[in-house]
mmCIF file of C-alpha atoms in Angstrom:
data_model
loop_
_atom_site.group_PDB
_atom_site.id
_atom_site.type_symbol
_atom_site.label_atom_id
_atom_site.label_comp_id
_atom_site.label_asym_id
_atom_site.label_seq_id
_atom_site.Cartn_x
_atom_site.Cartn_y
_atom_site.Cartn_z
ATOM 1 C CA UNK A 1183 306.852 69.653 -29.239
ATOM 2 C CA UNK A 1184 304.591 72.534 -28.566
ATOM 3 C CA UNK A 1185 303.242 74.368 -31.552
ATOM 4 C CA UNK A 1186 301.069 77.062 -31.447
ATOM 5 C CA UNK A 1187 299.202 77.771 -34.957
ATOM 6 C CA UNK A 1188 298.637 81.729 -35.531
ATOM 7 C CA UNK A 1189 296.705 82.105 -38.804
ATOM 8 C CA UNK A 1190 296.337 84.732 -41.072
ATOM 9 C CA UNK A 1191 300.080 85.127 -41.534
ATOM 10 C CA UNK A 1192 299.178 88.453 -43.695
ATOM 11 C CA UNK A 1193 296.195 90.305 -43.465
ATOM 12 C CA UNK A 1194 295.523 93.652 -45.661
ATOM 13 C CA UNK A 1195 292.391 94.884 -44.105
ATOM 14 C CA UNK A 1196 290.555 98.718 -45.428
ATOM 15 C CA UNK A 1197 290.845 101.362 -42.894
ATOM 16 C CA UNK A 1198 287.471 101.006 -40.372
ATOM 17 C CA UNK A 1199 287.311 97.341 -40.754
ATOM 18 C CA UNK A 1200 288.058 94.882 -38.333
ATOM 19 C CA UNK A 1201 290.404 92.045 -38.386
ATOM 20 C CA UNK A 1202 290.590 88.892 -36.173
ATOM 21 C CA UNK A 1203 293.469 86.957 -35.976
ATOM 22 C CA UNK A 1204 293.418 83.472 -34.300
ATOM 23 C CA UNK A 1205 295.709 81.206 -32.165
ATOM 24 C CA UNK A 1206 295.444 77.553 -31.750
ATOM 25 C CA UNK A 1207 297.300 75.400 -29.256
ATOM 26 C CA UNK A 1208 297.583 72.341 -31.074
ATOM 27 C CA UNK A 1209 298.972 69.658 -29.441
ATOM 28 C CA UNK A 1210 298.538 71.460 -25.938
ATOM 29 C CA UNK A 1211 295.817 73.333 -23.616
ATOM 30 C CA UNK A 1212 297.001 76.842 -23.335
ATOM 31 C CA UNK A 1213 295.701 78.362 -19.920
ATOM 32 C CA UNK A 1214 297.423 81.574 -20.776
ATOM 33 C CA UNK A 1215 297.706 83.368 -24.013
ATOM 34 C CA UNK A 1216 300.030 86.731 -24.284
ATOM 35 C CA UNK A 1217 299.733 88.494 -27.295
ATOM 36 C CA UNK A 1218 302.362 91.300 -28.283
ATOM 37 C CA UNK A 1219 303.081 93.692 -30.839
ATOM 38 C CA UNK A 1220 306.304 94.489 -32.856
ATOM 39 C CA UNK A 1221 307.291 97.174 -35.145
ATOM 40 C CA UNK A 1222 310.425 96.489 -37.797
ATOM 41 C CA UNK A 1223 313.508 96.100 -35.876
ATOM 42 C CA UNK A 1224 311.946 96.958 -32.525
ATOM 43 C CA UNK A 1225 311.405 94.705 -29.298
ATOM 44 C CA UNK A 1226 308.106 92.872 -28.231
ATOM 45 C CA UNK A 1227 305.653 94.606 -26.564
ATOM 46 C CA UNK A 1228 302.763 93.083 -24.548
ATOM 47 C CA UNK A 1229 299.477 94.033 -25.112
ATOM 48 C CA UNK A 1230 297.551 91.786 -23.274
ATOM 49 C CA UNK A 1231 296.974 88.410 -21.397
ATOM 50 C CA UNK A 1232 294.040 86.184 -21.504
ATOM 51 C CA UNK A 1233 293.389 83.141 -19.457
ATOM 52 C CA UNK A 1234 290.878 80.775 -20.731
ATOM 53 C CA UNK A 1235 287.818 81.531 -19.440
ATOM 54 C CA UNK A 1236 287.762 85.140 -17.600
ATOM 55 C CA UNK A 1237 288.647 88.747 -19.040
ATOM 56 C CA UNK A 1238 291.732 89.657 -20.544
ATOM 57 C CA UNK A 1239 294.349 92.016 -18.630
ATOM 58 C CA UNK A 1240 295.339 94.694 -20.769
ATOM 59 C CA UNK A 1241 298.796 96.521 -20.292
ATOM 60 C CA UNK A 1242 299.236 100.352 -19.606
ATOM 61 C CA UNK A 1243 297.804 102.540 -22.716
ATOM 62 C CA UNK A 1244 296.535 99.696 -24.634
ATOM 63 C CA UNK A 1245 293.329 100.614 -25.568
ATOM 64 C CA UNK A 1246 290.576 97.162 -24.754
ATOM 65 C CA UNK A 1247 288.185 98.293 -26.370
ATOM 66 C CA UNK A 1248 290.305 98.517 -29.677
ATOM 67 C CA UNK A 1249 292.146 95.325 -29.652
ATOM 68 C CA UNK A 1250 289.009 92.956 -28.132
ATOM 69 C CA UNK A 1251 290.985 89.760 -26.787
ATOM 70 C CA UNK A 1252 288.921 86.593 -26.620
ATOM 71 C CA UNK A 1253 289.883 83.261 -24.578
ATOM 72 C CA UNK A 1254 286.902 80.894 -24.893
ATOM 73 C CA UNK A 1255 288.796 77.677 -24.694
ATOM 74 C CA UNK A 1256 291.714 76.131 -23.833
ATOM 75 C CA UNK A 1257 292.858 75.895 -27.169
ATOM 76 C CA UNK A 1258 291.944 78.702 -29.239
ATOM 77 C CA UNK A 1259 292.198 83.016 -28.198
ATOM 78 C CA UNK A 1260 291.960 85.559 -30.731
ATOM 79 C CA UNK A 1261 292.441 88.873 -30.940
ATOM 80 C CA UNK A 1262 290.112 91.442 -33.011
ATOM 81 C CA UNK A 1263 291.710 94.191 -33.892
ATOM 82 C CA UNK A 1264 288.444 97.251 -34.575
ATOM 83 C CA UNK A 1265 288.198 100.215 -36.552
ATOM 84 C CA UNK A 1266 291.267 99.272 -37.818
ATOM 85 C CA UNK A 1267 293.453 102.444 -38.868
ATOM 86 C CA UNK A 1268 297.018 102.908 -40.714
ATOM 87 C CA UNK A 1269 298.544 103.458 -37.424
ATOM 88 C CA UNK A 1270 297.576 99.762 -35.828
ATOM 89 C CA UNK A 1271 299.527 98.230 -39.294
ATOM 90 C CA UNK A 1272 302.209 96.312 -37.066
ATOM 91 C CA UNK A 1273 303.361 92.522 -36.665
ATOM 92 C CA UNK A 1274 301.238 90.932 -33.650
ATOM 93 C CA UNK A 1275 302.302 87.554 -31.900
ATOM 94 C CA UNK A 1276 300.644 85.340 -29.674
ATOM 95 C CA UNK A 1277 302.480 83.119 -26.713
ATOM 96 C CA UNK A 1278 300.975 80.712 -25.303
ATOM 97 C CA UNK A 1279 301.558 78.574 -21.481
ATOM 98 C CA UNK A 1280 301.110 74.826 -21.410
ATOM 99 C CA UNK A 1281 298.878 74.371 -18.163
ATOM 100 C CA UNK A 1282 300.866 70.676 -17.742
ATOM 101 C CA UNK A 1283 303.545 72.496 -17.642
ATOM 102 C CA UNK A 1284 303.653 73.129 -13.669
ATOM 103 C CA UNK A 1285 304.435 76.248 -11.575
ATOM 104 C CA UNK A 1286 308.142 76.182 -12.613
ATOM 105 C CA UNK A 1287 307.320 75.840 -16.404
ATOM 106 C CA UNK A 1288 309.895 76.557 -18.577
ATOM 107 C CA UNK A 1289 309.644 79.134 -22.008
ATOM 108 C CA UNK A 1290 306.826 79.485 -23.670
ATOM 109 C CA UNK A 1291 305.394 78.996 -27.402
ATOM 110 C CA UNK A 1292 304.813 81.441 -29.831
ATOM 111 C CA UNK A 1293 302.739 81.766 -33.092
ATOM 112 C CA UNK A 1294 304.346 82.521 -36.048
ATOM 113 C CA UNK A 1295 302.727 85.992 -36.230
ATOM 114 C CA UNK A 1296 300.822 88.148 -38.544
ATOM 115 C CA UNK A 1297 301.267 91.061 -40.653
ATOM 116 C CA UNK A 1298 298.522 93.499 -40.176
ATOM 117 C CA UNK A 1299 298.665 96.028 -42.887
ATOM 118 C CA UNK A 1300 295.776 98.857 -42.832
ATOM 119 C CA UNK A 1301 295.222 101.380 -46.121
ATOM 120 C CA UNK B 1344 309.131 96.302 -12.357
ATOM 121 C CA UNK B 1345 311.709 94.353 -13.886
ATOM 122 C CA UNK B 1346 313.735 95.648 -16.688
ATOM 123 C CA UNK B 1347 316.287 94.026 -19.067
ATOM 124 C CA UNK B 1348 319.166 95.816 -21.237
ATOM 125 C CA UNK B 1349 320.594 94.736 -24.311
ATOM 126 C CA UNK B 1350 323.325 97.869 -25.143
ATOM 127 C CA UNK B 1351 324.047 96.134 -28.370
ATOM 128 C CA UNK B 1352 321.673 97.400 -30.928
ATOM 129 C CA UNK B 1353 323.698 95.099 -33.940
ATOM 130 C CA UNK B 1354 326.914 93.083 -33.567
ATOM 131 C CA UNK B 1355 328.577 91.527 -36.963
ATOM 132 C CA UNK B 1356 330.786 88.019 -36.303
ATOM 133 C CA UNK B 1357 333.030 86.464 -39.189
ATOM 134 C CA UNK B 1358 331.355 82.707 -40.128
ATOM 135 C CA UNK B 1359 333.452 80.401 -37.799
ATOM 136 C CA UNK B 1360 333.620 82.908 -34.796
ATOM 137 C CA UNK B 1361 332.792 83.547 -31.312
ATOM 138 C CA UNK B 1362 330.355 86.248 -30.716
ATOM 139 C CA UNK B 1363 328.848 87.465 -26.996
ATOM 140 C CA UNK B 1364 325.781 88.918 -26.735
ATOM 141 C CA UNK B 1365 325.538 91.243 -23.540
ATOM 142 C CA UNK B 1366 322.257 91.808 -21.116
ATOM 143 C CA UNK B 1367 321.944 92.836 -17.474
ATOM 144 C CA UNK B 1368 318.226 93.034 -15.940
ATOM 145 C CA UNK B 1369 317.353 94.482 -13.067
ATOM 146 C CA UNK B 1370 315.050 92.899 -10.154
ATOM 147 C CA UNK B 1371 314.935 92.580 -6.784
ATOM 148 C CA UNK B 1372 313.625 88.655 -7.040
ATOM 149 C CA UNK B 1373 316.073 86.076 -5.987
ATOM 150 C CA UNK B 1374 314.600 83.158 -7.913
ATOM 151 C CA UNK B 1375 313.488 83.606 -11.668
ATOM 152 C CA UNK B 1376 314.693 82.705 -15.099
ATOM 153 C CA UNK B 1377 316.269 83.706 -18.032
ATOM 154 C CA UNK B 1378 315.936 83.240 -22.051
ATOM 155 C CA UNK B 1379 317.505 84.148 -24.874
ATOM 156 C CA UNK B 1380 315.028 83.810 -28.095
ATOM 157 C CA UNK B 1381 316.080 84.180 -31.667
ATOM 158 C CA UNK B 1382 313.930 85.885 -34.431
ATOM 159 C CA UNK B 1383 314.906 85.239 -37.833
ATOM 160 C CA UNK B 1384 313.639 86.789 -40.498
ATOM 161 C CA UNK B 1385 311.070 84.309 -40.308
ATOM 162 C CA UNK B 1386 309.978 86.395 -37.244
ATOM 163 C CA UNK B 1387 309.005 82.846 -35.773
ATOM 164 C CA UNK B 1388 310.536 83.402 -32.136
ATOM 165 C CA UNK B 1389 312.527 80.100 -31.066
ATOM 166 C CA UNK B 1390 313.670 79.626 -27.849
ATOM 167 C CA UNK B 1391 317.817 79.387 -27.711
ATOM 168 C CA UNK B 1392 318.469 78.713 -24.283
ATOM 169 C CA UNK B 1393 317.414 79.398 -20.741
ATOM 170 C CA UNK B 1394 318.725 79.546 -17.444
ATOM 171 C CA UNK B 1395 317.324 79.239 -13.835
ATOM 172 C CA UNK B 1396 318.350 82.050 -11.253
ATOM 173 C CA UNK B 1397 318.590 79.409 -8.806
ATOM 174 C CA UNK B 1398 321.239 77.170 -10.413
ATOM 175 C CA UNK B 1399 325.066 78.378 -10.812
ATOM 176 C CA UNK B 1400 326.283 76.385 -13.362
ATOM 177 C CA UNK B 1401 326.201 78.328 -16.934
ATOM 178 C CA UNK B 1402 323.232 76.792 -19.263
ATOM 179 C CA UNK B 1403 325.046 75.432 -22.105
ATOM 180 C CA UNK B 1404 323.306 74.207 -25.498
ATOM 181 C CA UNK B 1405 325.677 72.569 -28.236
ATOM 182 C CA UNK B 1406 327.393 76.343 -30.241
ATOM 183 C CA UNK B 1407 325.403 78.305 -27.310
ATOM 184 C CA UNK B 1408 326.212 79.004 -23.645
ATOM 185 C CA UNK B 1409 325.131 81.588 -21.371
ATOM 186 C CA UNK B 1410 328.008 83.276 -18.662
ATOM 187 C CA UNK B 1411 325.638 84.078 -16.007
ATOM 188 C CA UNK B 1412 326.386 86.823 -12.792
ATOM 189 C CA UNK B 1413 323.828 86.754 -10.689
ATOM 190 C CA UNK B 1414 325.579 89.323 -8.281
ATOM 191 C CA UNK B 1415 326.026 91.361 -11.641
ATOM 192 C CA UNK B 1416 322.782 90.631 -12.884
ATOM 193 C CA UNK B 1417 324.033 89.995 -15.745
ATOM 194 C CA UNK B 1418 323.396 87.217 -18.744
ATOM 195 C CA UNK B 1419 325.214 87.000 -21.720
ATOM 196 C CA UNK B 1420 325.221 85.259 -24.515
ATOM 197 C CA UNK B 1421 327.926 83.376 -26.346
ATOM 198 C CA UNK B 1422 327.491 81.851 -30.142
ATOM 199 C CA UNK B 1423 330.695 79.794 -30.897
ATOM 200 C CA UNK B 1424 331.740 78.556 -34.294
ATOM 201 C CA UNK B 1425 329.071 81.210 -35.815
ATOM 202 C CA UNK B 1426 327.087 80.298 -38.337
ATOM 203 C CA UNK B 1427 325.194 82.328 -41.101
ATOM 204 C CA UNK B 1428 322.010 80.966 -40.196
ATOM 205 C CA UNK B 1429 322.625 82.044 -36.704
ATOM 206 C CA UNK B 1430 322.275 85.651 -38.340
ATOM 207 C CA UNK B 1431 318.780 86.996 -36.408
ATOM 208 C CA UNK B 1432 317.664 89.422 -33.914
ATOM 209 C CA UNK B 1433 318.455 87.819 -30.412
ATOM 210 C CA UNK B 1434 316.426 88.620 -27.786
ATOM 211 C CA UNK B 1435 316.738 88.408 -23.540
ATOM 212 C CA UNK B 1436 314.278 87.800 -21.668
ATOM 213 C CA UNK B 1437 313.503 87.666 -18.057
ATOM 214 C CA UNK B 1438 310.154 86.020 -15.780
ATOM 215 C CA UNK B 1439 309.611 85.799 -12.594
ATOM 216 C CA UNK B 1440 309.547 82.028 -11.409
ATOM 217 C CA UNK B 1441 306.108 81.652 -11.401
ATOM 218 C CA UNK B 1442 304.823 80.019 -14.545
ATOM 219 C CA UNK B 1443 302.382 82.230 -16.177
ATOM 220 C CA UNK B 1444 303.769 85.290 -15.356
ATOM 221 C CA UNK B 1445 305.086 87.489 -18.384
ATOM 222 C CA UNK B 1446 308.421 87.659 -20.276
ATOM 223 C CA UNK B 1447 309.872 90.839 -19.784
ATOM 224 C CA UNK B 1448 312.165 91.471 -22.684
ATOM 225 C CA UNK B 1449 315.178 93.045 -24.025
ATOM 226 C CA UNK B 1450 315.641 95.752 -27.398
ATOM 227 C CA UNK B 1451 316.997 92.992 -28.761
ATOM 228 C CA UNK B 1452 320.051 92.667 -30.903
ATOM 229 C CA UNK B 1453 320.719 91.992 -34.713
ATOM 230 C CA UNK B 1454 323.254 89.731 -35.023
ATOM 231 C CA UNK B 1455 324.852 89.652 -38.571
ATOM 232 C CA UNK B 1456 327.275 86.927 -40.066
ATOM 233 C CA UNK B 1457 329.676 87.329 -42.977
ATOM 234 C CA UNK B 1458 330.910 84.411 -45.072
#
């Protein structure tokens, strides 16, 4: 089946550093990447979504310029996370479409996530 | 917009049981679909079992099955002969038919097991 590789799975990063975390399609071309972010015991929240090729669309108070989203190909977006500060420690997750998937595609496939932790 | 409940923050469910999960969504689409995903503590999200807005027959995978009301909006979520690795936070999730469009989820709701 699908798998979608998110690497690093833990990342301890100084505050005012910056951090990129990667997703890979492996076995599929991901036209669309969502990426989220979830605190402990709390619900998925979208960030962003990037189709290969053109500018992400970032959701309401998300700040673009903070978390830069990057979909160069169809198998590989990242997200940089810069000036990274104690209050962006969180767990972010990437989701990714199959484009031979069709119109009425079913569910999609997520990463594995990563534990950002900022001191 | 769309917007799903879950008014279950944590349910508990003795090994061998029959747990439901509630959710209701709200939308004024006629045609979309519904998930529920599971998060262990893994945090990997997997995919438990979906359902198309357009078909009236309940989704059913082996211990899983959904009781869908459309009129109701509403989507639950039934674990039979519960298992402890079925322990998790269970999300639902609703997207509009168009493939590429986002998933809209639930809170979510811990699910716990005891032997």
């Amino acid at each position: 089946g699908a798998v979608v590789s998110q690497h690093p799975s833990r990342v301890i990063c100084k505050s005012g550093t910056s951090v990129k975390i990667e997703c890979r399609s492996l076995d599929f071309q991901a036209t669309t990447m969502f990426w989220y972010r979830q605190f402990p015991k709390q619900s998925l929240m979208l960030m962003a979504t990037s189709n290969e090729g053109s500018k992400a669309t970032y959701e309401q108070g998300v700040e673009k310029d903070k978390f830069l989203i990057n979909h160069a190909s169809l198998t590989l977006s990242t997200l940089t996370v810069t000036s990274a500060h104690p209050e962006d420690s969180s767990f972010y997750i990437c989701s990714a479409r199959d484009r031979t998937r069709g119109t009425r595609g079913y569910g999609y496939t997520f990463g594995s996530g990563t534990r950002l932790t900022v001191v | 917009a769309q917007t799903v409940t879950q008014s279950q923050p944590e349910m508990s469910v003795q090994e061998a049981e029959t747990v439901t999960l509630s959710c209701t969504y709200d939308t004024s689409e006629s045609d979309y679909y519904l998930f529920w995903y599971k998060q262990p503590p893994s945090r990997q999200m997997i995919l438990v079992i979906r359902q198309e807005a357009y078909k009236q027959q309940n989704a059913t995978e082996n211990r899983f099955s959904v009781n869908f009301q459309k009129a109701a909006k509403s989507f639950s979520l039934k674990i039979s002969d519960s298992q402890l690795g079925d322990a998790a936070m269970y999300f639902c999730a609703y997207r509009e038919v168009e493939y590429g469009n986002k998933l809209v989820f639930g809170a979510g709701t811990i699910l716990r097991v005891k032997s």
